[in-house]
Every structure is written in structure tokens, then in C-alpha cells.
Amino acid sequence: MMTLSIREPHIGDILAGHKRIENRTWRLRALPARLALHRSRAGNPAGAGMVVATVTVAEILPAAEALARFPDQRPYITGPWCWVLSDLRILPRPVGPVRGLPGIFHVALPE
């Protein structure tokens, strides 16, 4: 599955359901896109290196449009591209450890 590595505290905020916007400098080619979320090892947090959830990237917006449409997400919007996350599914068992990579990378998830 296509996988995106995210650092703390952002991955924790996504898993808690608070953060529904992920900021990137680039866009995905096809939407909607289902992605696995990998907890980055940066800072060595608990559970680092594990794939912990999946989400759907429903749309990608410029920061100004994201601010207008999702004012409750203001603390999380920095842009330039705001990936709107939906349908968060936390995995029953984290997968890994997996070495994270920049951008999108592939991880085989159990069915």
C-alpha cells in the first residue's frame, strides 16, 4: 500500500482525530487516494517505525482555500498544499518496524 511517513506530534494528532489536514509541498496525481500512515523515527517516539493506520486523501487544496473551508483546522494548516484526510482507520496491530522514506513508499500490509 502507498505509505506516508509522518513525524510526531502530527501523527499523534491525526490518530487522535484532531488533525485532518496534512501539509506537503507536492500533490498526489490521483484522488481519492488511500494511504497507510507510518510513524516516523525522527525524535525516537514510542512506536517509531511502525505503520499504524490508513486514511483517504479526499482532496488537496491550496492553504488559503483550506483555511476558508476548514477553519477548525487553522492550527494545522501551513501549506502550501493541504491534504484533506478522511476515513481514518487505526490498524488493530501496527505493522513493522518499517524504514520510512521521503515521499510515498510502498509497504505490504496484511489483509
Backbone as ProteinMPNN parsed JSONL, in Angstrom:
{"seq_chain_A": "MMTLSIREPHIGDILAGHKRIENRTWRLRALPARLALHRSRAGNPAGAGMVVATVTVAEILPAAEALARFPDQRPYITGPWCWVLSDLRILPRPVGPVRGLPGIFHVALPE", "coords_chain_A": {"N_chain_A": [[0.85, -1.179, 0.0], [0.446, 2.289, -0.684], [2.387, 4.493, 1.229], [2.869, 6.961, 3.776], [5.192, 8.713, 5.655], [5.039, 10.219, 8.821], [5.896, 12.642, 11.199], [6.043, 12.92, 14.827], [4.67, 15.717, 16.59], [2.555, 15.346, 14.908], [1.547, 12.912, 13.77], [0.429, 11.738, 16.017], [-1.632, 13.573, 16.585], [-3.23, 13.195, 14.321], [-3.978, 10.496, 14.657], [-5.459, 10.74, 16.992], [-7.644, 11.992, 16.03], [-7.806, 14.726, 15.827], [-6.337, 16.23, 13.962], [-6.931, 16.833, 10.656], [-5.809, 17.635, 8.377], [-3.012, 17.382, 6.323], [0.082, 18.741, 5.589], [1.933, 19.38, 2.676], [4.551, 19.858, 0.25], [4.013, 19.095, -2.243], [1.762, 17.507, -4.584], [-0.551, 14.76, -4.872], [-1.085, 12.576, -7.671], [-3.455, 11.22, -8.325], [-6.737, 11.229, -7.074], [-9.562, 10.165, -5.101], [-7.134, 8.979, -2.693], [-5.973, 6.159, -1.049], [-3.984, 5.8, 1.773], [-1.372, 4.382, 3.771], [-0.294, 5.146, 7.082], [2.763, 5.954, 8.49], [4.64, 5.966, 11.427], [7.074, 8.192, 11.975], [10.591, 7.82, 12.698], [11.926, 10.01, 13.587], [13.101, 11.861, 16.263], [12.69, 9.694, 17.867], [10.153, 8.566, 18.941], [7.765, 6.672, 20.964], [6.767, 3.613, 19.518], [7.891, 4.142, 17.091], [8.663, 3.877, 13.617], [6.675, 2.186, 12.837], [3.83, 1.15, 10.902], [0.749, 2.494, 11.373], [-1.891, 3.167, 10.784], [-4.545, 3.744, 8.348], [-5.622, 6.107, 5.896], [-7.824, 8.118, 3.875], [-6.918, 10.312, 1.346], [-8.826, 12.774, 0.538], [-9.049, 15.151, -0.891], [-6.962, 17.764, -2.246], [-5.88, 20.884, -1.336], [-5.042, 24.372, -1.903], [-3.414, 26.313, 0.648], [-4.834, 28.693, 1.418], [-7.473, 28.191, 0.553], [-8.023, 25.905, 2.065], [-7.967, 27.002, 4.645], [-10.242, 28.638, 4.519], [-12.289, 26.75, 4.131], [-11.985, 24.898, 6.205], [-11.98, 26.044, 8.982], [-11.673, 25.189, 11.628], [-9.395, 23.711, 11.553], [-7.284, 25.422, 11.501], [-4.917, 25.636, 13.236], [-3.366, 23.611, 12.192], [-2.881, 24.082, 9.532], [-0.547, 24.872, 7.202], [0.359, 24.678, 4.654], [2.295, 24.45, 1.558], [0.399, 22.933, 0.136], [-2.534, 21.383, 1.149], [-3.509, 18.405, 2.329], [-6.5, 16.836, 2.545], [-7.671, 14.782, 4.942], [-9.53, 11.787, 5.432], [-11.743, 9.201, 6.691], [-10.237, 7.725, 8.668], [-8.565, 4.864, 9.759], [-7.451, 3.021, 12.299], [-4.944, 0.647, 12.612], [-5.44, -2.708, 13.793], [-3.219, -4.068, 14.721], [-0.064, -2.662, 14.78], [2.151, -2.471, 11.955], [5.351, -3.588, 11.258], [8.772, -3.282, 12.414], [9.248, -0.65, 9.986], [11.266, 0.882, 7.592], [11.108, 4.243, 7.107], [10.683, 6.467, 4.308], [11.417, 9.376, 2.266], [8.662, 11.126, 0.778], [6.193, 9.183, -0.979], [6.052, 5.753, -0.261], [6.155, 2.156, -0.63], [4.464, -0.261, 1.327], [3.824, -3.535, 2.317], [0.814, -4.565, 3.521], [-0.911, -6.681, 5.836], [-3.819, -8.573, 4.938]], "CA_chain_A": [[0.0, 0.0, 0.0], [1.173, 3.549, -0.651], [2.59, 4.848, 2.636], [3.425, 8.275, 4.045], [5.788, 8.81, 6.986], [4.673, 11.478, 9.474], [6.565, 12.826, 12.487], [5.33, 13.421, 15.996], [3.398, 15.328, 17.203], [1.492, 15.349, 13.896], [0.911, 11.596, 13.642], [-0.411, 11.567, 17.207], [-2.836, 14.39, 16.412], [-4.068, 12.524, 13.319], [-4.543, 9.281, 15.265], [-6.447, 11.16, 17.992], [-8.791, 12.554, 15.333], [-7.796, 16.188, 15.881], [-5.716, 16.802, 12.758], [-7.491, 16.254, 9.436], [-5.073, 18.248, 7.263], [-1.571, 17.119, 6.28], [0.709, 19.728, 4.706], [3.025, 18.895, 1.843], [4.973, 20.799, -0.796], [3.684, 18.448, -3.511], [0.414, 16.948, -4.679], [-0.715, 13.423, -5.444], [-1.616, 12.627, -9.039], [-4.821, 10.683, -8.417], [-7.54, 11.305, -5.854], [-9.046, 9.978, -3.747], [-6.03, 8.028, -2.555], [-5.876, 5.501, 0.259], [-2.586, 5.735, 2.2], [-1.008, 3.925, 5.114], [0.46, 6.157, 7.826], [3.948, 5.425, 9.16], [5.139, 6.835, 12.497], [8.483, 8.481, 11.718], [11.545, 7.594, 13.78], [12.504, 11.295, 13.992], [12.858, 12.128, 17.67], [12.595, 8.402, 18.535], [8.955, 8.408, 19.775], [7.27, 5.308, 21.185], [6.105, 3.067, 18.337], [8.529, 4.662, 15.882], [8.956, 2.928, 12.558], [5.546, 1.29, 12.626], [2.663, 1.606, 10.157], [-0.236, 2.464, 12.445], [-3.258, 3.48, 10.366], [-4.76, 4.132, 6.957], [-6.537, 7.233, 5.681], [-8.069, 8.517, 2.498], [-6.704, 11.707, 0.975], [-10.042, 13.04, -0.218], [-8.76, 16.244, -1.817], [-5.772, 18.541, -1.945], [-6.249, 22.285, -1.514], [-4.073, 25.385, -1.508], [-3.603, 26.671, 2.053], [-5.877, 29.71, 1.589], [-8.779, 27.541, 0.418], [-8.192, 25.027, 3.228], [-8.314, 27.867, 5.784], [-11.627, 29.075, 4.348], [-13.221, 25.617, 4.224], [-11.792, 24.134, 7.44], [-11.437, 26.977, 9.975], [-11.304, 24.475, 12.861], [-8.077, 23.104, 11.348], [-6.319, 26.52, 11.371], [-3.595, 25.378, 13.842], [-2.647, 22.578, 11.444], [-2.734, 24.458, 8.126], [0.612, 25.689, 6.855], [0.515, 24.604, 3.204], [1.465, 25.096, 0.544], [-0.705, 22.055, -0.25], [-3.192, 20.781, 2.309], [-4.155, 17.147, 2.01], [-7.66, 16.658, 3.413], [-7.706, 13.373, 5.335], [-10.823, 11.267, 5.886], [-11.859, 7.753, 6.875], [-9.112, 7.195, 9.445], [-8.723, 3.509, 10.312], [-6.272, 2.615, 13.058], [-4.722, -0.79, 12.44], [-5.556, -3.459, 15.049], [-1.831, -4.33, 15.113], [0.879, -1.928, 13.936], [2.976, -3.284, 11.059], [6.735, -3.115, 11.202], [9.203, -1.948, 12.007], [9.434, -0.335, 8.58], [12.108, 2.061, 7.383], [10.416, 5.299, 6.379], [11.387, 7.127, 3.215], [10.754, 10.614, 1.854], [7.601, 10.96, -0.212], [5.349, 7.989, -0.866], [6.76, 4.497, -0.438], [5.258, 1.008, -0.576], [4.55, -1.223, 2.436], [2.845, -4.614, 2.21], [0.002, -4.703, 4.726], [-1.693, -7.914, 5.848], [-5.238, -8.399, 4.589]], "C_chain_A": [[0.891, 1.236, 0.0], [1.204, 4.052, 0.791], [3.256, 6.203, 2.742], [3.941, 8.294, 5.473], [5.501, 10.188, 7.565], [5.315, 11.514, 10.854], [5.582, 13.152, 13.602], [5.562, 14.921, 16.079], [2.26, 15.152, 16.195], [0.795, 14.001, 13.758], [-0.004, 11.324, 14.838], [-1.705, 12.357, 17.108], [-3.776, 13.79, 15.375], [-4.751, 11.315, 13.945], [-5.604, 9.606, 16.312], [-7.691, 11.773, 17.353], [-8.846, 14.066, 15.336], [-7.345, 16.806, 14.565], [-6.252, 16.077, 11.527], [-6.862, 16.859, 8.187], [-3.605, 17.863, 7.402], [-0.975, 18.046, 5.235], [1.878, 19.106, 3.961], [3.373, 19.969, 0.828], [4.616, 20.27, -2.174], [2.294, 17.838, -3.427], [0.476, 15.518, -5.183], [-1.335, 13.551, -6.823], [-3.072, 12.199, -9.13], [-5.506, 10.752, -7.057], [-8.904, 10.691, -6.109], [-7.954, 8.917, -3.72], [-6.03, 7.469, -1.14], [-4.391, 5.339, 0.577], [-2.468, 5.086, 3.565], [-0.198, 5.038, 5.76], [1.537, 5.48, 8.662], [4.406, 6.44, 10.207], [6.647, 6.99, 12.321], [9.34, 8.199, 12.948], [12.163, 8.89, 14.289], [12.123, 11.602, 15.437], [12.686, 10.882, 18.508], [11.367, 8.264, 19.448], [8.598, 6.937, 19.977], [6.533, 4.849, 19.93], [6.707, 3.531, 17.027], [8.8, 3.546, 14.883], [7.816, 1.986, 12.228], [4.486, 1.962, 11.734], [1.48, 1.411, 11.093], [-1.685, 2.673, 12.007], [-3.315, 3.621, 8.855], [-5.738, 5.297, 6.936], [-6.792, 7.375, 4.191], [-7.714, 9.99, 2.359], [-7.846, 12.037, 0.024], [-9.845, 14.137, -1.256], [-7.504, 16.958, -1.362], [-6.074, 19.986, -2.313], [-5.067, 23.205, -1.259], [-4.41, 25.842, -0.083], [-4.735, 27.676, 2.259], [-7.277, 29.102, 1.494], [-9.044, 26.615, 1.598], [-8.585, 25.841, 4.461], [-9.772, 28.312, 5.706], [-12.614, 27.942, 4.585], [-13.147, 24.869, 5.549], [-11.218, 25.038, 8.533], [-11.038, 26.3, 11.295], [-9.92, 23.834, 12.766], [-6.957, 24.149, 11.245], [-4.969, 26.213, 12.018], [-2.738, 24.399, 13.037], [-2.341, 22.971, 9.999], [-1.536, 25.386, 7.942], [0.867, 25.692, 5.357], [1.929, 24.259, 2.793], [0.294, 24.246, 0.066], [-1.228, 21.347, 0.987], [-3.96, 19.544, 1.852], [-5.28, 16.94, 3.015], [-7.82, 15.16, 3.677], [-9.105, 12.98, 5.804], [-10.709, 9.763, 6.091], [-10.615, 7.154, 7.53], [-9.458, 5.81, 9.987], [-7.418, 3.111, 10.984], [-6.14, 1.1, 12.934], [-4.841, -1.51, 13.779], [-4.18, -3.823, 15.617], [-0.925, -3.51, 14.21], [1.75, -2.897, 13.138], [4.393, -2.712, 11.07], [7.606, -3.838, 12.196], [9.484, -1.856, 10.518], [10.317, 0.905, 8.499], [11.342, 3.072, 6.545], [11.303, 5.92, 5.324], [10.696, 8.446, 2.915], [9.684, 10.317, 0.802], [6.742, 9.742, 0.078], [6.222, 6.76, -1.104], [5.788, 3.342, -0.221], [5.544, 0.148, 0.648], [3.464, -2.267, 2.199], [2.122, -4.744, 3.54], [-0.742, -6.027, 4.685], [-3.146, -7.615, 5.519], [-6.093, -8.36, 5.82]], "O_chain_A": [[1.962, 1.237, 0.607], [0.189, 4.041, 1.487], [4.097, 6.563, 1.918], [3.218, 7.933, 6.402], [5.692, 11.204, 6.896], [5.278, 10.527, 11.589], [4.458, 13.594, 13.363], [6.625, 15.367, 15.646], [1.131, 14.846, 16.579], [-0.429, 13.953, 13.64], [-1.081, 10.749, 14.684], [-2.762, 11.866, 17.503], [-4.995, 13.866, 15.531], [-5.957, 11.125, 13.786], [-6.546, 8.835, 16.501], [-8.677, 12.044, 18.04], [-9.838, 14.643, 14.891], [-7.916, 17.798, 14.113], [-6.058, 14.872, 11.367], [-7.328, 16.623, 7.072], [-3.023, 18.003, 8.477], [-1.477, 18.125, 4.114], [2.703, 18.401, 4.542], [2.584, 20.879, 0.578], [4.89, 20.93, -3.177], [1.729, 17.675, -2.345], [1.437, 15.119, -5.84], [-2.032, 14.525, -7.109], [-3.837, 12.75, -9.921], [-4.932, 10.384, -6.032], [-9.365, 10.698, -7.251], [-7.867, 8.07, -4.609], [-6.081, 8.214, -0.162], [-3.629, 4.813, -0.234], [-3.353, 5.223, 4.411], [0.501, 5.784, 5.075], [1.264, 4.561, 9.434], [4.545, 7.627, 9.912], [7.402, 6.034, 12.497], [8.883, 8.321, 14.085], [12.851, 8.884, 15.31], [10.941, 11.6, 15.783], [12.549, 10.973, 19.728], [11.513, 7.885, 20.61], [9.075, 6.067, 19.248], [5.763, 5.611, 19.347], [6.112, 3.342, 15.966], [9.123, 2.419, 15.259], [7.982, 1.076, 11.416], [4.276, 3.173, 11.802], [1.229, 0.299, 11.557], [-2.608, 2.389, 12.771], [-2.291, 3.618, 8.17], [-6.567, 5.453, 7.832], [-6.07, 6.823, 3.361], [-8.154, 10.819, 3.155], [-7.839, 11.636, -1.139], [-10.393, 14.073, -2.357], [-7.042, 16.778, -0.236], [-6.47, 20.286, -3.44], [-4.177, 22.862, -0.48], [-5.564, 25.763, 0.338], [-5.523, 27.521, 3.192], [-8.165, 29.461, 2.268], [-10.173, 26.545, 2.084], [-9.441, 25.415, 5.236], [-10.46, 28.355, 6.725], [-13.67, 28.157, 5.18], [-14.134, 24.269, 5.976], [-10.087, 24.826, 8.97], [-10.156, 26.793, 11.999], [-9.339, 23.456, 13.784], [-5.816, 23.806, 10.938], [-3.941, 26.504, 11.406], [-1.517, 24.37, 13.19], [-1.61, 22.257, 9.313], [-1.505, 26.509, 8.443], [1.516, 26.601, 4.838], [2.706, 23.805, 3.633], [-0.717, 24.797, -0.37], [-0.462, 20.785, 1.77], [-4.926, 19.633, 1.094], [-5.028, 16.875, 4.218], [-8.069, 14.376, 2.762], [-9.778, 13.75, 6.49], [-9.716, 9.139, 5.716], [-10.02, 6.205, 7.018], [-10.511, 5.613, 10.594], [-6.406, 2.892, 10.318], [-7.108, 0.364, 13.129], [-4.393, -0.986, 14.799], [-3.996, -3.88, 16.833], [-1.001, -3.642, 12.988], [2.047, -4.002, 13.593], [4.596, -1.508, 10.91], [7.228, -4.872, 12.747], [9.894, -2.823, 9.876], [10.131, 1.86, 9.252], [10.971, 2.789, 5.406], [12.529, 5.899, 5.436], [9.529, 8.631, 3.261], [9.804, 9.363, 0.034], [6.587, 9.328, 1.227], [7.03, 6.731, -2.032], [4.702, 3.545, 0.322], [6.697, -0.139, 0.97], [2.317, -1.922, 1.914], [2.746, -5.002, 4.569], [-1.164, -6.461, 3.613], [-3.639, -6.522, 5.795], [-7.312, -8.22, 5.72]]}, "name": "protein", "num_of_chains": 1, "seq": "MMTLSIREPHIGDILAGHKRIENRTWRLRALPARLALHRSRAGNPAGAGMVVATVTVAEILPAAEALARFPDQRPYITGPWCWVLSDLRILPRPVGPVRGLPGIFHVALPE"}
